[in-house]
Short mmCIF file of C-alpha atoms in Angstrom, two decimals:
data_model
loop_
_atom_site.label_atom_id
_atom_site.label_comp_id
_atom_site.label_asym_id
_atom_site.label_seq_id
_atom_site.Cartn_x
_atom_site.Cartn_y
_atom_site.Cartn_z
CA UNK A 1 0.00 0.00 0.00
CA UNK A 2 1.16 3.70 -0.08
CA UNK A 3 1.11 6.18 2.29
CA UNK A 4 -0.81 9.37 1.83
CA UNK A 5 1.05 12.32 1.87
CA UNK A 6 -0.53 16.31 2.33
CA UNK A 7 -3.86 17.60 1.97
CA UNK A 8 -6.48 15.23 0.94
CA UNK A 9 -8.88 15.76 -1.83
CA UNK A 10 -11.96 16.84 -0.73
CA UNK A 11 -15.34 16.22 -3.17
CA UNK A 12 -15.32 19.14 -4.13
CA UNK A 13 -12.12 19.31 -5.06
CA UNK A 14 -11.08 21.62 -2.36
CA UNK A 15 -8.19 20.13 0.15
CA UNK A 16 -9.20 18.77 3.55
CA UNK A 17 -6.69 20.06 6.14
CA UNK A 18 -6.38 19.45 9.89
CA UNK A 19 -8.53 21.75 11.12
CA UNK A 20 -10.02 20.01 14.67
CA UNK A 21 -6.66 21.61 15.93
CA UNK A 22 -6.24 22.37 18.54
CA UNK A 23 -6.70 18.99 20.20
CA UNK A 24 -5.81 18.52 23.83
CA UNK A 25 -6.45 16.29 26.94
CA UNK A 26 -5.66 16.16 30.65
CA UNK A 27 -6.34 13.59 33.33
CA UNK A 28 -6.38 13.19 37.17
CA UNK A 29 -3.15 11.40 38.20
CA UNK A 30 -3.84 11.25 41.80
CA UNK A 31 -7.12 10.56 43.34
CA UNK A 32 -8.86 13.38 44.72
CA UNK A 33 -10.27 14.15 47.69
CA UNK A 34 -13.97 15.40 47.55
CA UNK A 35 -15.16 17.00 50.87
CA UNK A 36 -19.25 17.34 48.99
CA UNK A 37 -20.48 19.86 48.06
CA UNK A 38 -18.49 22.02 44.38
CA UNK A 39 -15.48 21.38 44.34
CA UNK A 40 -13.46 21.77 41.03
CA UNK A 41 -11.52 18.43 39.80
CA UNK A 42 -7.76 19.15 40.11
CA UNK A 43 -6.48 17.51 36.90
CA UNK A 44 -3.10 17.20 37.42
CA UNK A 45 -1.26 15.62 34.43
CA UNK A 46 -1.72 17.10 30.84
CA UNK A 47 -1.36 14.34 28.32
CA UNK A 48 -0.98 16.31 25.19
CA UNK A 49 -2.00 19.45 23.52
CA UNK A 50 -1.64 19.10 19.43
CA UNK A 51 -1.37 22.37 17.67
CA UNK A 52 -1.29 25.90 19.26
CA UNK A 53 -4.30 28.05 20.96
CA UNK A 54 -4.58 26.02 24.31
CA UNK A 55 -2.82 25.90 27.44
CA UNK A 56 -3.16 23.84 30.56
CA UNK A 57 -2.54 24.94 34.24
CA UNK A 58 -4.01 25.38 37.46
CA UNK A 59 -6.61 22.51 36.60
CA UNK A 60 -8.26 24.30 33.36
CA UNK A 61 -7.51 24.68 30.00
CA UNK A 62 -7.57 28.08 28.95
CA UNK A 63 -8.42 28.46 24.80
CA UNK A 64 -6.74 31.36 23.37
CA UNK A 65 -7.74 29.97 19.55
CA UNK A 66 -11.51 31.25 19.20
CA UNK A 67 -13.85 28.85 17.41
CA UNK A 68 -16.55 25.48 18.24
CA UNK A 69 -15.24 23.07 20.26
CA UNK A 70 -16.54 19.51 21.28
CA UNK A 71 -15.47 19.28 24.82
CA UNK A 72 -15.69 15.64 26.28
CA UNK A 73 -15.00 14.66 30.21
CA UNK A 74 -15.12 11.39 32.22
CA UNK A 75 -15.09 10.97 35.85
CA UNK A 76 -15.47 7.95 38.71
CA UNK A 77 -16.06 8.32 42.23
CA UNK A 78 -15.56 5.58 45.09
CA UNK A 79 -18.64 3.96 46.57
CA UNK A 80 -18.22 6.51 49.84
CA UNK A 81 -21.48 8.82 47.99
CA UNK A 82 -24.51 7.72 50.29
CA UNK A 83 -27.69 5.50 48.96
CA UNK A 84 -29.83 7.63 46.66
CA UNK A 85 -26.52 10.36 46.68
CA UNK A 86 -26.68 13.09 44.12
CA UNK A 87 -23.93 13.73 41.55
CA UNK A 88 -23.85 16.41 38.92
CA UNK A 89 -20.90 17.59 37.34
CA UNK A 90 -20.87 20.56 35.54
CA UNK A 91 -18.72 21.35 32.40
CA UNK A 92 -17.79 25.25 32.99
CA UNK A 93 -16.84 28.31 30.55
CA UNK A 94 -15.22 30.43 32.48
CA UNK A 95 -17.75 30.80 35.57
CA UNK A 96 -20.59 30.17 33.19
CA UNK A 97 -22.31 26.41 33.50
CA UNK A 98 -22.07 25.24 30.26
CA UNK A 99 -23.40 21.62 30.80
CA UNK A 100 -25.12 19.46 33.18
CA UNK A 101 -25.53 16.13 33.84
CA UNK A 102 -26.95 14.57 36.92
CA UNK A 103 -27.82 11.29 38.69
CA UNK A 104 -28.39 9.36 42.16
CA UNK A 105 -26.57 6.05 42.70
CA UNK A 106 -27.25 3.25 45.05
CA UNK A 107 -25.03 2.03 47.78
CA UNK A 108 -22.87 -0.65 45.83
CA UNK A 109 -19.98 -0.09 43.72
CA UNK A 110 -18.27 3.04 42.25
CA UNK A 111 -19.79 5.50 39.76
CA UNK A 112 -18.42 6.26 36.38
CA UNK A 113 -20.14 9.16 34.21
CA UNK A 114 -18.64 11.20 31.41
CA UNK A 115 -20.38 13.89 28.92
CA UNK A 116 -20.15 16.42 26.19
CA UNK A 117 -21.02 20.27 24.92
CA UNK A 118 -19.91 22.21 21.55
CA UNK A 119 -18.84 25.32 22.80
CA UNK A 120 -18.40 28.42 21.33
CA UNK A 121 -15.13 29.57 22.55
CA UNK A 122 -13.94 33.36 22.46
CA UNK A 123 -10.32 33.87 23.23
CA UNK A 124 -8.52 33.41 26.88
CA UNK A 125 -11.47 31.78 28.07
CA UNK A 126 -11.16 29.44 30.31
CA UNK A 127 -12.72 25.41 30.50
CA UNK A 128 -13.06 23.15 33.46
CA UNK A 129 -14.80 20.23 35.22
CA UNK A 130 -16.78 20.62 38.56
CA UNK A 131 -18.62 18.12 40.32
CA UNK A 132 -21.20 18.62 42.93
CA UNK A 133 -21.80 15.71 45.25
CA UNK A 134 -21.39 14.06 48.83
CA UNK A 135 -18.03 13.59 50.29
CA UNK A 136 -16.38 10.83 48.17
CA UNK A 137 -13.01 10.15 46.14
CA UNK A 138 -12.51 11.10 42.93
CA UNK A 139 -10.52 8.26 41.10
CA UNK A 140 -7.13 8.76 39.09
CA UNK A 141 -6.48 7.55 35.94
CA UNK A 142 -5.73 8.56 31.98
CA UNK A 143 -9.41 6.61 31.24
CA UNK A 144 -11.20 7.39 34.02
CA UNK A 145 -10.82 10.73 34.88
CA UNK A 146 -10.51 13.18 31.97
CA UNK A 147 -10.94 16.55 30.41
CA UNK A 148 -10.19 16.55 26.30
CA UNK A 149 -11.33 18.57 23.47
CA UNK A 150 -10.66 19.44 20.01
CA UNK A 151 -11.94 22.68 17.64
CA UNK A 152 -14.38 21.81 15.16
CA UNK A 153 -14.68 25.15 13.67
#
């Protein structure tokens, strides 16, 4: 077989180029302590950032490439949340919510839950994970606990 090389060929006969860039992703290396109530998830370990217009530090990713974004995030907690325990992260844009999810768990087991938002993105701002719940751990890990985006346009 050979390797493509360059743009590709679009339909139309225009050239597809990589523009989903920037693309990056950060994870929770350490598990967290969550006292309940907000509390912001301390990602701690950027895994990469592809292309220019992001940076990572003090737990968010701050944008600095305006554009649509799909922003995706992942989280587990221990089993420590009580029966019928409420959990609701919150994807944020600077301090504005951007996206919600929310559920009660029963008594067994750990929690996993994950979502995603296109975002309109204006320079500097900034994007983060909080989670609202009872007093728990927040568990480490490159697949389980995750912040990761790309621009779409």
């Amino acid at each position: 077989a050979t390797a493509l090389t360059g743009n590709l060929p679009a339909i139309s006969g225009a050239s597809l180029t990589d523009t989903n860039q920037p693309i990056f992703r950060a994870y929770l290396n350490v598990d967290q302590s969550h006292g309940g109530g907000n509390q912001t998830i301390t990602f701690d370990t950027q895994d990469y950032i592809v292309g220019s217009g992001v940076t990572f530090g003090s737990y968010k990713f701050t944008i600095t490439t305006a554009g649509k974004y799909l922003i995706n995030y992942g989280f587990r907690i221990s089993s420590s949340v009580s029966d019928g325990g409420y959990i609701a992260p919150k994807l944020k844009q600077n301090s504005a919510e951007i996206a919600l999810n929310e559920v009660r768990v029963g008594a067994a087991g750990s929690t996993a839950m994950g979502g995603s938002a296109i975002m309109n993105i204006s320079a500097d701002d900034e994007v983060y994970l909080v989670v609202y719940t009872d007093a728990c751990t927040i568990k480490n890990g490159t697949g389980t606990t995750f912040l990761e985006g790309f621009r779409i346009g």
